[in-house]
Amino acid sequence: MADPIALLHADRAAARAANDPNANACVLATVEGGEPQARVLVLRDVDARLGVFLNGSSPKHGQIGQSETVAAVVYLPSRAVQYRLTCRLEAIPAATVRASWELRPPIPKRLDWLYERHPQGSAVPSRARLVELLNAPSPGTAPATALGYYLLPTAVDRLHLEQPDGIHDRRRFTLVGGAWREEVLVP
Ligand SMILES: Cc1cc2nc3c(=O)[nH]c(=O)nc-3n(C[C@H](O)[C@H](O)[C@H](O)COP(=O)(O)O)c2cc1C
């Protein structure tokens, strides 16, 4: 039985080698009061697991508490493959988040501190005011609102477009009792 997470890691590695601009990205979908919300996030390999980093002040952080699971989509054009993941989330330890945060460029670091007073996604009077706010010095360590979550897939729908016979290959993998069950789906 194929392990869809191993397949995803292999596809992402091949996409990186092919300089696929989507190799390190995903679309994360959440719900806000029953309404869908989606955005691109960097999909990271954290301790050999899938992970995302985000700020606790952001709307998305409030949304991930509103459903048991989130959905993530990874589309790798260089591999002609799409993954649709249903995931539970688990907090990445603060020390791991902090270590990764320290590698960030200066502006994202300042932004994370700015979110303490101006939550991510809140309105500012102008771009000039935003630049002014970001010019203020900020501490060199991560604020407590710098967070990370492991994505723990419980179901994976893998669609592989390029097939010698022209028929897309689509499989659903479902985690049952700790093992992956695989089904072939009509694409
Ligand atoms: C290529 C790309 C990568 C991104 N990576 C992240 C990320 O890793 N973490 C993050 O919080 N936002 C990231 N963003 C910004 C999000 O898409 C989004 O605009 C922001 O997080 C606000 O989302 P929210 O209002 O749903 O909370 C990225 C955007 C792009 C285009």
Short mmCIF file of C-alpha atoms and ligand atoms in Angstrom, two decimals:
data_model
loop_
_atom_site.label_atom_id
_atom_site.label_comp_id
_atom_site.label_asym_id
_atom_site.label_seq_id
_atom_site.Cartn_x
_atom_site.Cartn_y
_atom_site.Cartn_z
CA MET A 1 0.00 0.00 0.00
CA ALA A 2 1.48 3.39 -1.00
CA ASP A 3 2.13 5.98 1.68
CA PRO A 4 0.71 9.27 0.31
CA ILE A 5 2.90 11.37 2.60
CA ALA A 6 6.03 9.68 1.27
CA LEU A 7 4.67 10.29 -2.25
CA LEU A 8 4.09 13.96 -1.43
CA HIS A 9 7.60 14.36 -0.02
CA ALA A 10 9.05 12.72 -3.15
CA ASP A 11 6.96 14.90 -5.48
CA ARG A 12 7.97 18.05 -3.58
CA ALA A 13 11.65 17.08 -3.71
CA ALA A 14 11.40 16.49 -7.48
CA ALA A 15 9.52 19.79 -7.89
CA ARG A 16 12.26 21.63 -5.98
CA ALA A 17 14.89 20.04 -8.22
CA ALA A 18 12.87 21.27 -11.24
CA ASN A 19 12.66 24.82 -9.76
CA ASP A 20 8.88 24.56 -9.59
CA PRO A 21 7.68 27.85 -8.01
CA ASN A 22 4.95 25.89 -6.20
CA ALA A 23 7.39 23.38 -4.66
CA ASN A 24 7.30 25.04 -1.24
CA ALA A 25 3.74 26.33 -1.20
CA CYS A 26 0.25 25.18 -0.34
CA VAL A 27 -3.21 26.70 -0.23
CA LEU A 28 -4.68 26.41 3.25
CA ALA A 29 -8.47 26.50 3.55
CA THR A 30 -10.34 27.22 6.78
CA VAL A 31 -13.84 28.29 7.76
CA GLU A 32 -14.92 31.58 9.30
CA GLY A 33 -18.43 31.33 10.72
CA GLY A 34 -19.33 28.78 8.05
CA GLU A 35 -17.78 30.77 5.18
CA PRO A 36 -14.75 29.35 3.33
CA GLN A 37 -11.42 31.20 3.46
CA ALA A 38 -8.24 30.24 1.62
CA ARG A 39 -4.73 31.61 1.24
CA VAL A 40 -1.24 30.59 0.11
CA LEU A 41 1.25 29.63 2.83
CA VAL A 42 4.79 28.32 2.68
CA LEU A 43 4.63 24.57 3.28
CA ARG A 44 7.68 23.58 5.27
CA ASP A 45 9.41 20.38 6.23
CA VAL A 46 9.65 20.67 10.01
CA ASP A 47 11.26 17.73 11.84
CA ALA A 48 10.48 15.60 8.73
CA ARG A 49 6.79 16.53 9.01
CA LEU A 50 4.71 19.06 7.09
CA GLY A 51 4.30 22.39 8.82
CA VAL A 52 3.16 25.98 8.39
CA PHE A 53 4.12 29.16 10.23
CA LEU A 54 1.66 31.95 10.91
CA ASN A 55 0.92 34.76 13.34
CA GLY A 56 -1.52 34.33 16.20
CA SER A 57 -3.09 37.74 15.49
CA SER A 58 -4.18 36.69 11.98
CA PRO A 59 -7.75 35.87 10.98
CA LYS A 60 -6.60 32.42 9.86
CA HIS A 61 -5.44 31.61 13.38
CA GLY A 62 -8.89 32.33 14.76
CA GLN A 63 -10.38 30.20 11.99
CA ILE A 64 -8.35 27.06 12.59
CA GLY A 65 -10.11 26.67 15.93
CA GLN A 66 -13.50 26.69 14.18
CA SER A 67 -13.26 23.27 12.54
CA GLU A 68 -11.90 19.85 13.48
CA THR A 69 -9.72 19.84 10.39
CA VAL A 70 -8.39 22.19 7.72
CA ALA A 71 -7.92 21.53 4.02
CA ALA A 72 -4.64 22.07 2.20
CA VAL A 73 -3.99 21.89 -1.53
CA VAL A 74 -0.58 21.37 -3.07
CA TYR A 75 -0.37 21.74 -6.85
CA LEU A 76 2.97 20.98 -8.47
CA PRO A 77 2.82 21.88 -12.19
CA SER A 78 6.27 20.42 -12.83
CA ARG A 79 4.95 17.02 -11.62
CA ALA A 80 1.44 17.44 -13.09
CA VAL A 81 0.13 16.45 -9.69
CA GLN A 82 -2.40 17.82 -7.20
CA TYR A 83 -2.74 16.79 -3.55
CA ARG A 84 -5.85 17.64 -1.55
CA LEU A 85 -5.16 17.06 2.12
CA THR A 86 -7.56 16.92 5.05
CA CYS A 87 -5.47 17.69 8.10
CA ARG A 88 -5.61 17.88 11.85
CA LEU A 89 -3.24 20.48 13.29
CA GLU A 90 -0.75 20.13 16.11
CA ALA A 91 1.24 23.05 17.55
CA ILE A 92 4.94 23.07 16.67
CA PRO A 93 7.02 23.48 19.87
CA ALA A 94 7.82 27.13 20.65
CA ALA A 95 11.58 26.48 20.61
CA THR A 96 11.36 25.14 17.03
CA VAL A 97 9.26 28.14 15.94
CA ARG A 98 11.73 30.54 17.59
CA ALA A 99 14.74 28.91 15.91
CA SER A 100 13.08 29.16 12.49
CA TRP A 101 11.90 32.75 13.19
CA GLU A 102 15.48 33.86 13.78
CA LEU A 103 16.33 32.90 10.18
CA ARG A 104 13.64 35.20 8.76
CA PRO A 105 14.58 38.38 6.87
CA PRO A 106 14.31 41.68 8.80
CA ILE A 107 10.96 42.93 7.44
CA PRO A 108 8.96 39.77 8.27
CA LYS A 109 10.52 39.91 11.74
CA ARG A 110 9.41 43.52 12.22
CA LEU A 111 5.98 42.66 10.88
CA ASP A 112 5.59 39.94 13.47
CA TRP A 113 6.28 42.51 16.18
CA LEU A 114 4.00 45.08 14.54
CA TYR A 115 1.15 42.54 14.76
CA GLU A 116 1.34 42.89 18.57
CA ARG A 117 -0.19 46.38 18.19
CA HIS A 118 -1.77 46.13 14.75
CA PRO A 119 -3.13 42.63 14.13
CA GLN A 120 -2.39 41.05 10.74
CA GLY A 121 -5.15 42.01 8.33
CA SER A 122 -6.20 45.15 10.24
CA ALA A 123 -6.53 48.42 8.29
CA VAL A 124 -3.91 51.19 8.50
CA PRO A 125 -4.49 54.80 7.37
CA SER A 126 -2.00 54.55 4.47
CA ARG A 127 0.97 52.66 3.09
CA ALA A 128 3.20 55.55 4.22
CA ARG A 129 1.97 55.04 7.80
CA LEU A 130 2.66 51.30 7.51
CA VAL A 131 6.24 52.01 6.36
CA GLU A 132 6.65 54.41 9.29
CA LEU A 133 5.39 51.81 11.75
CA LEU A 134 7.79 49.24 10.32
CA ASN A 135 10.75 51.58 10.68
CA ALA A 136 10.51 51.36 14.46
CA PRO A 137 13.16 49.05 15.98
CA SER A 138 11.92 45.65 17.18
CA PRO A 139 13.35 42.97 19.49
CA GLY A 140 15.58 40.32 17.93
CA THR A 141 13.62 37.39 19.31
CA ALA A 142 10.24 36.01 18.24
CA PRO A 143 7.05 37.38 19.83
CA ALA A 144 4.77 34.84 21.52
CA THR A 145 2.33 35.25 18.62
CA ALA A 146 4.80 33.69 16.14
CA LEU A 147 3.27 30.23 15.82
CA GLY A 148 3.62 27.05 13.81
CA TYR A 149 1.46 24.02 13.21
CA TYR A 150 2.24 20.57 11.94
CA LEU A 151 -0.22 19.44 9.27
CA LEU A 152 -1.28 15.89 10.13
CA PRO A 153 -3.11 14.52 7.09
CA THR A 154 -5.95 12.09 7.78
CA ALA A 155 -7.08 11.86 4.14
CA VAL A 156 -5.24 12.55 0.88
CA ASP A 157 -6.70 12.80 -2.63
CA ARG A 158 -3.86 12.57 -5.18
CA LEU A 159 -4.55 13.43 -8.82
CA HIS A 160 -1.78 12.68 -11.30
CA LEU A 161 -2.60 14.22 -14.66
CA GLU A 162 0.13 12.83 -16.91
CA GLN A 163 -0.54 9.19 -17.79
CA PRO A 164 0.64 7.27 -20.87
CA ASP A 165 -2.96 6.29 -21.70
CA GLY A 166 -4.26 9.83 -21.19
CA ILE A 167 -6.51 8.85 -18.26
CA HIS A 168 -5.72 10.81 -15.10
CA ASP A 169 -4.77 8.71 -12.09
CA ARG A 170 -6.75 9.65 -8.98
CA ARG A 171 -6.45 7.90 -5.63
CA ARG A 172 -7.92 8.55 -2.21
CA PHE A 173 -5.85 7.55 0.81
CA THR A 174 -7.60 7.37 4.15
CA LEU A 175 -5.92 6.83 7.48
CA VAL A 176 -7.69 3.87 9.14
CA GLY A 177 -6.32 2.56 12.44
CA GLY A 178 -2.92 4.10 11.76
CA ALA A 179 -2.58 2.58 8.25
CA TRP A 180 -3.36 4.11 4.85
CA ARG A 181 -6.27 2.60 2.90
CA GLU A 182 -6.04 3.30 -0.83
CA GLU A 183 -8.90 3.53 -3.33
CA VAL A 184 -8.85 4.36 -7.04
CA LEU A 185 -11.33 7.13 -7.87
CA VAL A 186 -12.98 8.24 -11.08
CA PRO A 187 -10.82 11.26 -11.97
C1 LIG B 1 3.92 32.62 -1.87
C2 LIG B 1 3.26 33.08 -0.59
C3 LIG B 1 3.69 32.53 0.60
C4 LIG B 1 3.07 32.93 1.80
N1 LIG B 1 3.49 32.34 2.96
C5 LIG B 1 2.89 32.69 4.13
C6 LIG B 1 3.24 32.01 5.33
O1 LIG B 1 4.07 31.08 5.36
N2 LIG B 1 2.62 32.39 6.47
C7 LIG B 1 1.68 33.39 6.48
O2 LIG B 1 1.15 33.68 7.56
N3 LIG B 1 1.31 34.02 5.35
C8 LIG B 1 1.89 33.70 4.17
N4 LIG B 1 1.51 34.31 3.01
C9 LIG B 1 0.45 35.38 3.07
C10 LIG B 1 -0.93 34.71 3.15
O3 LIG B 1 -1.29 34.22 1.87
C11 LIG B 1 -2.00 35.69 3.65
O4 LIG B 1 -2.10 36.80 2.77
C12 LIG B 1 -1.75 36.21 5.06
O5 LIG B 1 -1.18 35.21 5.89
C13 LIG B 1 -3.07 36.70 5.71
O6 LIG B 1 -3.96 35.61 5.77
P1 LIG B 1 -5.31 35.63 6.66
O7 LIG B 1 -5.90 36.99 6.49
O8 LIG B 1 -6.14 34.55 6.08
O9 LIG B 1 -4.89 35.35 8.08
C14 LIG B 1 2.06 33.91 1.79
C15 LIG B 1 1.62 34.43 0.56
C16 LIG B 1 2.21 34.02 -0.60
C17 LIG B 1 1.71 34.60 -1.91
#
